[in-house]
Each structure stands twice: as structure tokens, then as C-alpha cells.
Coordinates of C-alpha atoms and ligand atoms in Angstrom, one line a residue:
M119 CA -9.3 65.7 -11.9
A120 CA -6.3 65.8 -9.5
R121 CA -2.6 66.2 -10.5
I122 CA -0.7 63.2 -9.2
A123 CA 3.1 62.9 -9.0
V124 CA 4.4 59.3 -8.9
I125 CA 8.0 58.8 -7.8
G126 CA 9.9 56.0 -9.7
A127 CA 8.8 53.9 -12.7
G128 CA 9.0 50.5 -11.0
M129 CA 6.2 48.0 -11.5
G130 CA 4.2 49.0 -8.4
A131 CA 4.4 52.7 -9.4
M132 CA 3.4 52.1 -13.0
A133 CA 0.5 49.8 -12.0
T134 CA -0.7 52.7 -9.7
A135 CA -0.2 55.3 -12.4
A136 CA -2.3 53.4 -15.1
R137 CA -5.1 52.8 -12.7
L138 CA -5.2 56.5 -11.5
R139 CA -5.2 57.7 -15.1
V140 CA -8.2 55.5 -15.9
A141 CA -9.9 57.1 -12.9
G142 CA -9.5 60.4 -14.7
H143 CA -6.5 61.9 -12.9
Q144 CA -3.6 63.7 -14.5
V145 CA -0.6 61.5 -13.7
T146 CA 3.1 62.2 -14.1
V147 CA 5.8 59.6 -13.3
Y148 CA 9.2 61.0 -12.3
E149 CA 11.9 58.4 -12.9
R150 CA 15.6 59.1 -12.1
G151 CA 16.9 56.6 -14.6
T152 CA 16.6 56.5 -18.4
T153 CA 14.1 53.7 -18.6
Y154 CA 11.0 52.1 -16.9
G155 CA 10.7 48.8 -14.9
G156 CA 13.2 49.3 -12.1
A157 CA 14.4 45.8 -11.0
V158 CA 12.8 44.3 -14.1
G159 CA 15.8 44.8 -16.4
R160 CA 17.4 43.1 -19.4
Y161 CA 21.0 42.6 -20.4
E162 CA 21.8 41.9 -24.0
R163 CA 25.2 40.9 -25.6
D164 CA 26.3 39.0 -28.7
G165 CA 22.7 37.8 -29.4
F166 CA 22.2 36.6 -25.8
A167 CA 19.6 38.2 -23.6
F168 CA 19.0 37.8 -19.9
D169 CA 16.6 39.0 -17.2
T170 CA 18.6 40.9 -14.6
G171 CA 15.8 40.9 -12.1
P172 CA 12.8 38.6 -11.6
G173 CA 12.8 35.6 -13.9
L174 CA 9.3 34.3 -13.0
L175 CA 5.9 35.6 -12.1
H176 CA 3.6 34.0 -9.5
L177 CA 0.0 35.1 -9.2
P178 CA -0.4 36.4 -12.8
A179 CA -4.0 37.3 -11.8
V180 CA -2.6 40.6 -10.4
Y181 CA -1.5 41.8 -13.8
R182 CA -4.5 40.2 -15.6
D183 CA -6.7 42.4 -13.3
L184 CA -4.5 45.5 -14.1
F185 CA -5.0 45.0 -17.8
V186 CA -8.7 44.3 -17.5
K187 CA -9.2 47.5 -15.4
T188 CA -7.1 49.8 -17.6
G189 CA -7.9 49.0 -21.2
K190 CA -9.5 46.8 -23.8
R191 CA -6.6 44.4 -24.5
P192 CA -6.2 41.7 -21.8
L193 CA -2.7 40.8 -20.5
E194 CA -2.5 37.7 -22.7
D195 CA -2.9 39.8 -25.8
C196 CA 0.0 42.0 -24.8
V197 CA 2.5 39.3 -23.6
D198 CA 3.0 35.6 -24.2
M199 CA 2.7 34.0 -20.8
V200 CA 3.8 30.4 -20.4
Q201 CA 3.1 28.3 -17.3
L202 CA 6.2 26.3 -16.2
D203 CA 5.7 22.5 -16.4
P204 CA 7.7 21.0 -14.7
A205 CA 7.4 23.8 -12.2
V206 CA 10.8 23.2 -10.6
R207 CA 13.6 20.8 -10.1
H208 CA 15.3 20.4 -6.8
V209 CA 18.9 19.2 -6.6
L210 CA 20.1 18.1 -3.2
D211 CA 23.1 16.2 -1.9
G212 CA 22.4 12.7 -3.2
A213 CA 18.9 13.3 -4.5
A214 CA 17.1 15.2 -7.3
V215 CA 13.4 15.6 -7.9
T216 CA 11.4 17.3 -10.6
L217 CA 8.0 18.6 -9.7
P218 CA 5.2 19.1 -12.2
G219 CA 3.3 22.3 -12.5
A220 CA 0.0 22.8 -10.7
S221 CA -0.6 19.1 -10.0
R222 CA -0.9 18.1 -6.4
G223 CA -1.1 14.4 -7.3
G224 CA 1.9 14.6 -9.7
V225 CA 4.0 16.4 -7.0
A226 CA 3.1 13.7 -4.4
T227 CA 4.1 10.9 -6.8
A228 CA 7.4 12.5 -7.6
L229 CA 8.2 13.1 -3.9
D230 CA 7.3 9.5 -3.0
E231 CA 9.7 8.2 -5.7
T232 CA 12.5 10.3 -4.4
F233 CA 12.0 10.4 -0.6
G234 CA 10.1 7.2 -0.1
A235 CA 6.4 6.3 0.4
G236 CA 4.5 8.9 2.4
A237 CA 6.7 11.8 1.5
G238 CA 4.1 13.2 -1.0
E239 CA 1.3 12.9 1.6
R240 CA 3.4 14.7 4.2
W241 CA 4.2 17.5 1.7
N242 CA 0.6 18.0 0.6
A243 CA -0.6 17.8 4.2
L244 CA 1.8 20.6 5.1
L245 CA 0.7 22.6 2.1
G246 CA -2.9 22.0 3.2
R247 CA -2.1 23.8 6.4
A248 CA -0.4 26.5 4.4
R249 CA -3.6 26.8 2.4
D250 CA -5.5 27.4 5.6
T251 CA -2.9 30.2 6.4
W252 CA -3.4 31.6 2.9
D253 CA -7.2 31.5 3.1
A254 CA -7.2 33.2 6.6
T255 CA -4.9 36.0 5.6
R256 CA -5.1 36.5 1.9
R257 CA -7.7 39.3 2.0
P258 CA -6.3 41.4 4.9
L259 CA -2.7 40.8 4.0
L260 CA -2.9 41.1 0.2
E261 CA -6.1 42.6 -1.0
E262 CA -6.9 45.3 1.5
P263 CA -5.1 48.3 2.7
L264 CA -3.2 47.6 5.9
R265 CA -5.8 47.7 8.6
P266 CA -5.4 50.2 11.5
D267 CA -5.3 47.3 13.9
W268 CA -2.5 45.7 11.9
Q269 CA -1.3 44.0 15.1
V270 CA -3.8 41.2 14.5
L271 CA -1.8 40.2 11.5
G272 CA 1.1 39.6 13.8
R273 CA -0.6 36.5 15.2
D274 CA 0.8 33.4 13.6
P275 CA -2.0 31.8 11.5
Y276 CA -0.1 28.6 10.6
P277 CA -2.0 25.8 12.3
A278 CA 0.7 23.9 14.3
L279 CA 0.4 20.2 14.4
R280 CA -0.9 18.7 17.7
G281 CA 1.7 16.6 19.4
S282 CA 4.5 18.1 17.2
G283 CA 6.1 19.8 20.2
L284 CA 5.2 23.1 18.7
L285 CA 2.3 24.0 21.1
R286 CA 4.4 26.4 23.1
R287 CA 4.6 30.1 23.7
R288 CA 6.8 31.0 20.7
P289 CA 5.2 30.2 17.3
P290 CA 7.3 28.0 15.1
T291 CA 9.6 29.2 12.4
L292 CA 9.5 27.9 8.8
A293 CA 12.7 25.8 9.5
E294 CA 11.1 24.2 12.5
I295 CA 8.0 23.0 10.7
A296 CA 10.2 21.9 7.8
R297 CA 12.2 19.7 10.2
R298 CA 9.4 18.4 12.3
E299 CA 6.6 18.0 9.7
L300 CA 8.7 16.9 6.7
G301 CA 12.3 16.2 7.8
G302 CA 15.5 15.4 5.9
G303 CA 15.7 16.3 2.2
L304 CA 12.0 17.0 2.1
G305 CA 12.3 19.6 4.8
E306 CA 15.2 21.2 2.9
L307 CA 13.0 21.5 -0.2
L308 CA 10.5 23.6 1.8
A309 CA 13.2 25.7 3.4
G310 CA 14.8 26.4 0.0
R311 CA 11.5 27.5 -1.6
V312 CA 11.2 30.2 1.1
L313 CA 14.9 31.1 1.0
A314 CA 14.5 31.9 -2.7
Y315 CA 12.4 34.9 -1.7
G316 CA 15.3 36.1 0.4
L317 CA 13.7 34.9 3.6
D318 CA 15.8 33.1 6.2
P319 CA 13.9 30.0 7.2
D320 CA 15.4 30.1 10.7
A321 CA 14.0 33.6 11.3
T322 CA 10.8 33.5 9.3
P323 CA 7.4 32.5 10.7
A324 CA 5.8 29.2 9.6
A325 CA 3.2 31.2 7.7
A326 CA 5.8 31.6 5.0
A327 CA 4.7 28.1 3.9
A328 CA 1.9 30.0 2.1
L329 CA 4.5 31.0 -0.5
P330 CA 5.2 27.5 -1.8
Y331 CA 1.5 26.8 -1.5
M332 CA 0.8 29.9 -3.7
E333 CA 3.4 28.6 -6.3
Q334 CA 2.0 25.1 -6.4
T335 CA -1.6 26.3 -6.6
F336 CA -1.4 29.2 -9.1
G337 CA 1.7 28.1 -11.0
S338 CA 5.0 29.8 -11.9
W339 CA 4.9 31.8 -15.1
Y340 CA 7.4 33.0 -17.6
V341 CA 6.9 35.7 -20.2
R342 CA 8.3 34.8 -23.6
G343 CA 11.0 37.3 -24.7
G344 CA 11.9 37.7 -21.0
M345 CA 10.2 39.3 -18.0
R346 CA 11.2 42.7 -19.3
E347 CA 8.3 42.2 -21.8
L348 CA 5.9 42.4 -18.8
A349 CA 7.4 45.8 -17.8
T350 CA 7.2 47.0 -21.4
A351 CA 3.5 46.0 -21.6
V352 CA 2.7 47.8 -18.4
Y353 CA 4.7 50.9 -19.6
E354 CA 2.9 50.8 -22.9
R355 CA -0.5 50.5 -21.1
C356 CA 0.5 53.6 -19.2
R357 CA 1.4 55.4 -22.4
E358 CA -1.8 54.4 -24.1
R359 CA -3.7 55.9 -21.1
R360 CA -1.6 59.0 -21.5
V361 CA 0.4 58.8 -18.3
E362 CA 3.3 61.2 -18.6
F363 CA 6.8 60.0 -17.9
V364 CA 9.7 62.3 -17.1
F365 CA 13.0 60.4 -17.2
G366 CA 16.2 61.6 -15.6
A367 CA 14.1 63.1 -12.9
D368 CA 15.7 62.3 -9.5
V369 CA 13.2 63.1 -6.8
R370 CA 14.9 64.4 -3.7
S371 CA 11.9 65.4 -1.5
V372 CA 8.2 65.6 -1.2
L373 CA 6.9 69.2 -1.1
T374 CA 4.4 70.0 1.6
R375 CA 1.9 72.8 1.9
D376 CA -0.7 73.4 4.7
G377 CA 0.2 70.0 6.2
R378 CA -0.4 68.1 2.9
A379 CA 1.8 66.6 0.2
A380 CA 2.0 69.3 -2.5
G381 CA 4.4 67.9 -5.1
V382 CA 8.0 66.8 -5.6
R383 CA 11.4 68.6 -5.7
L384 CA 14.0 67.2 -8.1
A385 CA 17.8 67.0 -7.7
D386 CA 18.2 70.0 -10.1
G387 CA 16.0 72.1 -7.8
T388 CA 12.9 71.9 -10.1
E389 CA 9.7 71.8 -8.2
A390 CA 6.6 70.1 -9.7
A391 CA 3.3 70.8 -7.9
A392 CA 0.8 68.0 -7.4
D393 CA -2.4 67.4 -5.4
Q394 CA -1.3 63.9 -4.4
V395 CA 2.1 62.2 -4.4
V396 CA 2.7 58.4 -4.8
C397 CA 6.1 57.3 -3.6
G398 CA 7.0 54.1 -5.6
I399 CA 10.5 53.8 -4.1
D400 CA 11.9 52.8 -0.7
P401 CA 10.6 55.7 1.3
R402 CA 13.8 55.8 3.3
Q403 CA 15.5 57.1 0.2
L404 CA 13.7 60.4 0.7
P405 CA 14.7 62.7 3.6
G406 CA 12.9 61.7 6.8
A407 CA 11.3 65.1 7.0
S408 CA 9.6 64.7 3.7
V409 CA 8.1 61.2 4.4
P410 CA 6.7 61.1 7.9
R411 CA 6.6 57.8 9.7
P412 CA 3.8 55.7 8.2
R413 CA 0.5 55.9 10.1
G414 CA 0.1 53.1 12.6
G415 CA 3.8 53.0 13.4
V416 CA 4.6 49.9 11.3
P417 CA 8.3 50.1 11.0
A418 CA 9.7 50.5 7.5
R419 CA 11.4 47.2 6.6
G420 CA 14.3 46.6 4.4
G421 CA 17.5 47.3 6.2
E422 CA 17.8 43.6 6.8
A423 CA 16.4 42.5 3.4
P424 CA 19.2 40.6 1.5
G425 CA 20.2 41.3 -2.1
R426 CA 21.1 39.0 -5.0
L427 CA 24.2 38.0 -6.8
T428 CA 23.3 37.1 -10.3
L429 CA 25.5 35.5 -13.0
L430 CA 24.4 35.8 -16.6
L431 CA 26.0 32.9 -18.5
A432 CA 26.4 32.6 -22.3
L433 CA 26.9 28.9 -23.2
S434 CA 27.9 27.2 -26.4
G435 CA 25.9 24.1 -27.3
A436 CA 22.1 23.6 -27.6
R437 CA 19.8 23.6 -24.6
P438 CA 18.8 20.0 -24.1
A439 CA 15.2 19.3 -24.9
D440 CA 14.7 17.8 -21.4
A441 CA 16.3 20.8 -19.5
V442 CA 14.1 22.2 -16.7
H443 CA 13.4 25.9 -16.7
R444 CA 13.9 26.4 -13.0
T445 CA 16.3 24.3 -10.8
L446 CA 17.0 25.0 -7.2
V447 CA 20.4 23.6 -6.1
H448 CA 20.4 23.2 -2.3
S449 CA 23.6 23.3 -0.4
P450 CA 22.8 23.8 3.2
G451 CA 26.3 23.1 4.3
T452 CA 28.0 25.6 2.1
A453 CA 29.1 28.8 3.9
G454 CA 27.5 31.8 2.4
V455 CA 25.5 30.1 -0.4
R456 CA 22.7 27.8 0.8
L457 CA 20.7 27.9 -2.4
V458 CA 21.3 28.7 -6.0
T459 CA 18.6 29.3 -8.5
V460 CA 19.3 28.3 -12.1
L461 CA 17.0 29.5 -14.9
R462 CA 17.2 27.9 -18.3
P463 CA 14.3 29.4 -20.3
D464 CA 13.4 27.5 -23.5
D465 CA 13.1 30.8 -25.4
P466 CA 14.8 31.5 -28.8
A467 CA 14.7 35.3 -27.9
T468 CA 17.4 34.6 -25.2
R469 CA 20.1 33.2 -27.5
P470 CA 21.7 33.9 -30.8
D471 CA 20.7 30.5 -32.3
A472 CA 19.7 27.0 -31.4
D473 CA 23.4 26.1 -30.8
H474 CA 23.7 28.3 -27.8
E475 CA 22.0 28.7 -24.5
A476 CA 21.4 31.6 -22.0
V477 CA 21.4 30.6 -18.3
T478 CA 20.9 32.8 -15.3
V479 CA 22.2 31.8 -11.9
S480 CA 21.4 33.7 -8.7
A481 CA 21.9 33.5 -5.0
V482 CA 20.5 35.4 -2.1
C483 CA 23.2 37.3 -0.4
G484 CA 23.6 39.9 2.3
P485 CA 21.9 41.2 4.3
A486 CA 22.7 44.6 2.8
G487 CA 25.9 45.7 4.3
G488 CA 26.2 42.5 6.3
A489 CA 27.5 39.1 5.0
P490 CA 29.8 39.4 2.1
V491 CA 28.7 38.7 -1.5
P492 CA 29.8 35.1 -2.3
D493 CA 32.5 34.3 -4.8
P494 CA 30.9 33.8 -8.2
E495 CA 33.1 30.7 -8.6
K496 CA 31.1 29.1 -5.8
L497 CA 27.9 29.8 -7.6
L498 CA 29.3 28.3 -10.8
D499 CA 30.3 25.1 -9.0
L500 CA 26.8 24.7 -7.6
A501 CA 25.1 25.6 -10.9
A502 CA 27.1 22.9 -12.6
R503 CA 25.1 20.4 -10.7
A504 CA 22.0 21.6 -12.6
V505 CA 23.7 22.2 -16.0
P506 CA 26.1 19.3 -16.9
G507 CA 29.3 20.5 -18.6
L508 CA 28.6 24.1 -17.5
R509 CA 32.2 25.2 -17.3
E510 CA 33.3 23.6 -20.6
R511 CA 30.3 25.3 -22.3
L512 CA 30.9 28.7 -20.8
L513 CA 31.7 31.4 -23.4
W514 CA 31.5 34.4 -21.1
Q515 CA 29.7 35.6 -17.9
E516 CA 28.4 38.9 -16.7
V517 CA 28.2 39.3 -12.9
R518 CA 25.5 41.5 -11.4
T519 CA 26.1 42.5 -7.8
P520 CA 23.8 44.1 -5.2
E521 CA 25.5 47.4 -6.2
D522 CA 24.0 46.9 -9.7
V523 CA 20.6 46.3 -8.1
E524 CA 21.0 49.5 -6.1
A525 CA 21.7 51.3 -9.3
A526 CA 18.6 49.9 -10.9
T527 CA 16.2 50.4 -8.1
G528 CA 17.7 52.9 -5.6
A529 CA 17.1 50.4 -2.8
C530 CA 19.6 50.7 0.0
G531 CA 22.5 48.3 -0.5
G532 CA 20.6 46.5 -3.4
S533 CA 18.1 45.0 -1.0
V534 CA 15.3 43.1 -2.6
P535 CA 12.0 43.3 -0.6
A536 CA 10.3 40.0 0.1
P537 CA 6.5 39.6 0.2
A538 CA 4.8 40.6 3.5
L539 CA 3.9 37.8 5.8
P540 CA 1.6 37.4 8.8
G541 CA 2.8 36.3 12.2
D542 CA 5.9 37.1 14.3
G543 CA 4.2 40.1 15.9
G544 CA 3.9 41.9 12.6
R545 CA 7.7 42.0 12.0
M546 CA 7.3 40.9 8.4
L547 CA 4.7 43.5 7.5
Y548 CA 5.4 46.7 5.5
P549 CA 4.4 50.3 6.1
A550 CA 0.8 51.1 5.2
N551 CA 0.0 52.6 1.8
T552 CA -1.3 55.7 3.5
T553 CA 1.1 57.9 5.5
A554 CA 0.8 60.4 8.3
L555 CA 1.1 63.1 5.7
P556 CA -2.3 63.6 3.9
G557 CA -1.9 63.2 0.2
L558 CA 1.2 61.1 0.4
Y559 CA 0.9 57.3 -0.5
L560 CA 3.4 54.5 -0.6
A561 CA 3.4 52.0 -3.6
G562 CA 5.9 49.3 -4.8
G563 CA 7.8 46.6 -3.0
W564 CA 8.6 48.6 0.1
A565 CA 5.0 49.2 1.0
H566 CA 2.1 46.9 2.1
P567 CA 1.9 44.1 0.9
G568 CA 5.6 44.0 0.1
G569 CA 8.0 43.0 -2.6
G570 CA 8.0 40.7 -5.6
L571 CA 6.3 41.3 -9.0
A572 CA 2.9 40.3 -7.9
H573 CA 2.8 41.9 -4.5
A574 CA 4.2 45.2 -5.7
G575 CA 1.6 45.0 -8.5
M576 CA -1.1 44.8 -5.9
T577 CA 0.0 48.1 -4.4
G578 CA -1.3 49.7 -7.6
A579 CA -4.9 48.5 -6.9
L580 CA -4.6 49.5 -3.2
V581 CA -3.1 53.0 -3.7
A582 CA -5.4 53.8 -6.6
G583 CA -8.4 52.7 -4.5
L584 CA -7.3 54.8 -1.5
I585 CA -6.9 57.9 -3.7
V586 CA -10.1 57.4 -5.7
E587 CA -12.4 56.2 -2.9
G588 CA -10.7 57.7 0.1
A589 CA -9.8 56.3 3.5
E590 CA -12.9 54.1 3.6
F591 CA -11.6 52.0 0.6
R592 CA -11.5 48.4 1.9
G593 CA -10.0 46.6 -1.1
S594 CA -11.3 45.6 -4.5
Q595 CA -14.2 43.1 -4.4
Ligands
LIG294 C1 17.9 40.6 -8.8 C2 16.4 40.6 -8.5 C3 15.7 39.4 -8.5 C4 14.4 39.4 -8.2 N1 13.7 38.2 -8.3 C5 12.3 38.2 -8.1 C6 11.6 37.0 -8.4 O1 12.1 36.0 -8.8 N2 10.2 37.1 -8.3 C7 9.6 38.2 -7.9 O2 8.4 38.3 -7.9 N3 10.3 39.4 -7.7 C8 11.6 39.4 -7.8 N4 12.3 40.5 -7.5 C9 11.6 41.7 -7.0 C10 10.8 42.5 -8.0 O3 11.5 42.7 -9.1 C11 10.3 43.8 -7.4 O4 9.8 43.6 -6.1 C12 9.2 44.4 -8.3 O5 9.7 44.6 -9.6 C13 8.6 45.6 -7.8 O6 9.5 46.7 -7.9 P1 9.0 48.1 -7.3 O7 7.7 48.5 -7.8 O8 9.2 48.2 -5.8 O9 10.1 49.1 -8.0 P2 11.6 49.0 -8.2 O10 11.9 47.8 -9.1 O11 12.3 49.0 -6.9 O12 12.0 50.3 -9.0 C14 12.1 51.6 -8.4 C15 12.2 52.6 -9.5 O13 12.3 53.9 -8.9 C16 13.4 54.6 -9.4 N5 13.9 55.5 -8.4 C17 14.5 55.2 -7.3 N6 14.8 56.3 -6.6 C18 14.3 57.4 -7.3 C19 14.2 58.8 -7.0 N7 14.7 59.3 -5.9 N8 13.6 59.5 -7.9 C20 13.0 59.0 -9.1 N9 13.0 57.7 -9.3 C21 13.7 56.9 -8.4 C22 14.4 53.5 -9.8 O14 15.3 54.1 -10.8 C23 13.5 52.4 -10.3 O15 13.2 52.6 -11.7 C24 13.7 40.6 -7.8 C25 14.4 41.8 -7.8 C26 15.8 41.8 -8.1 C27 16.5 43.1 -8.1

């Protein structure tokens, strides 16, 4: 049995901790804050309740697997998961379309009705190419530790259309395939779906089309009571397995002995010895000397990752029965705010009674330290296109800035890491889960395969596999 110190109580770190404990190790999580979950927070006031971080989960299989591997009760016994249907409503200048959940045919019909005959076929054909991208890269990109020859993942796997003008030296960006293979409002739909992850369609390889493919195929899921319930379930699973948590423990560096990680040093000078250390935070938060450059030289990403501005809106009046849970309001011409996400969960746990509604509005902003955070008024104007009478119904609002995200996660400038992507020479990859310092591993959204609830959850399986099985671990079968 090894002593393992885990830095941070974010979702990736807790997923790793639970798996390692089941493998028989003694695991202690050092969290600088007073609670678990990191970005997965909740704000409550006057009977209203809001998610302050992620509002939806894609790829629930990641957490199903975690619960199957770490205890008797499956995920669905611990949280109440609901698949969104409709999956999403898009509001564009002069058009709006509501897309059903996990139904290719239904999506095609809705797109034909809005954008004209053939639109659905073009959309599904593009997502078919995105499926090829997903199939070709899913295992090495998501389910295996970053391979030593990670450069091969830098090749663009998106199959460019013949005769599209894209057969040239530079692989296409997402924005280019959106324009050429879809065009007009349909193209903007695709661009917006990628933008919502904090990825700039003009600077992101076409392989990012695998993200909307993933959503359409595996669905978008909400946890009743709010996404914080998922964090609570993972925390409780850790506690059931007797993972130890130390809150108020701000880790300042990784201790080394004989060229190996040997524990952690806290801000108050306390040292805790360990045989292995799992860093579940942005590794750049620890002094460079204590976290050597990841093996393989994949650059640590994140400086350029944008943050989020989030408005938590308490509204008077009932949520209409036909309101859609997730609406994306597109505004390509608006300076600073190209897309606003509006979440209206049909969940009594989020409101004081049936005569009120809790709505969350968010926009990607940044990059950290770069473009200014937009005026919340601008977000309200755009959100009003999804929620009629929004301003008249508004009782109060709470604004969450990238500084609030930084306070919750420790990520520089409140950056939110996007999922890793193949293509573009490997620029969208994250550092490997192993590092140049034996005994030090990276988990969470700042390590392979990147950020987001599902992807960070996958780091748990990867890091636990590497620690339990060693460097020869090639991913779970
Ligand atoms: C506003 C917002 C919206 C998001 N929307 C989505 C979404 O829609 N879909 C989606 O999938 N994902 C979304 N994400 C991203 C997702 O929440 C995260 O990628 C995911 O929760 C994984 O987090 P993590 O494991 O990297 O840990 P984090 O959430 O980053 O948590 C890190 C933890 O480590 C602690 N910590 C930091 N420094 C130290 C230190 N020195 N010592 C000890 N502890 C430390 C922090 O206090 C925190 O608890 C969003 C995130 C935010 C902030």
C-alpha cells in the first residue's frame, strides 16, 4: 500500500482518489478551499439555487464507469440524471431552431424546416465526418495515456471534402468547414457549439466538430438538484472508500527526495510525506522547480484559455412549460460577445416555488488577461432573446466573473480548460499524466485529455491506471 497525496479536490482529482483507494492505496486529498468540487459550485439565495460552473454533462459514461469501479451503487442510484430533450435551441438573427435530443432524423427535420431542404442532410453529413474523426482518435486521445509519439495526434484527422478547396497545405479550421460545408446560419450553429467550449472557431482545427458529434450522439445530461449533486456524489464515494480530505490545505510545492516526488509542502510550512503525488490543479500554480516540464515536452496549455462571465438570474413568474433547458443565442456581429448560453432547468430544487424561475446566462470571455470581460447588460440583452420578458421578470442578479472562477479553482486568470483536440500539430493537446519527475502525476482539466467534466473525469482512470499498473498501462479496455 502506497501513501498518495492528491493536490486539490476538483472532479479529476477526486475521480483519481476514489480509484486509487479501491486499488488499496492510502489516499489523502489536500484542498486549499473549504469544500470539494472546484469549478462545480452552487450559489443559493432566497430559495433560488444556481450552478456556478458546468450546467451540463456530456459523456456520462465516464462517471458511470467511475461508480461501477469504485463501489456497489451505480451512478444512477446516487444522482438523478436527466437527458435533455430538446437538446438545445439555437437563436440566430432572424431564425430559431430547436433540436431534439439524440435523434439524427429529428435534427435533420428541424434543420430543413428552418434553413431549407437539404440543410439536415448537410449537417448530418458533416457530423458523419466528425464521427470518423471521433472513431479515429477516441482511444489515443481520450482513453489512453498520452503516447510518447504524441506528435501523431497533431495530424488533422478531419476528412476534408474533395473539391471543397480545402485540399491544401494548411488543414482547415472549424470556421472554414462551417462556412464551406454548411454555410450561413447553419455554419454559425456549428461554430457556436464549439465556441461554447471556449474554443475560437477561427483558430481551432476542424477536428473540433467531434464535440457537437459527441453531444448529438451521447446526449446532454442534467443532474436534478444541480450539477453540484454530481460533485457531492463523487465526494461521498471517496468518503465511503475512506479517502482522507484535508481542507484549508494550500499546497505550495511538491517535495522531492532521491529524484522522486516525496510529498507536499503546505503554505503554513507543514510537510506531508507521500510515495506518489497527484497534482489535480493547473501545474503552473506550483513553482516550476517542483513540477518539471512534462515528459515529451508537450507544452502546458491554458494561458490562452478563456474564462466565463456568468449571470445568475432570479426571475418572478413561472417557467413556461415549453421553455427549453439550453438555448444558445448567436450574435456573431456583437463585439466581445459572440455567443450566450442560457440555461433554464425544469427543476423545483432551483427555485423557491412554481411562481419563480432560476436562469443562468454565461458567455466565454478572455483570454485570461486579454480581452475585457463584457458588460453584463450586453449579456442580459442577448439572453432576453431566449427568455421573453426577461428584464421585467428580473428580481435580482448575481454576477460571477473570471476572478470568481480563479478563486474557486486556482486557475490562472479564471481560465477554463477546453477538451483536448487532435490536429494543428498538437497545439490543442495537454501535458501527459506522467511527468519527468518519477512519482508525480497530473490529473484534472489541465492534463491529458483536457478540461470539462467528462474529460477531467477520464484523467482519474488514466492516472490510477498509471500508478497501479505502471508505465506500461495502455488505457482501460
Ligand atoms: C464557469 C465554468 C463553466 C464551465 N462549464 C462547463 C460545461 O458546461 N461543461 C463541462 O464539461 N465543463 C465545464 N466547465 C469545466 C469543468 O467544470 C472542469 O473542467 C471540471 O470540473 C474539472 O475540474 P478539475 O478536475 O480540473 O478541477 P477544478 O475544478 O479546477 O478544481 C481544482 C481544485 O483544486 C483546488 N486547488 C487549487 N490550487 C490548490 C493548491 N495550491 N492547493 C490545494 N488545492 C488547490 C481548488 O480550490 C479546486 O477545489 C466549466 C467551468 C467553469 C469554471
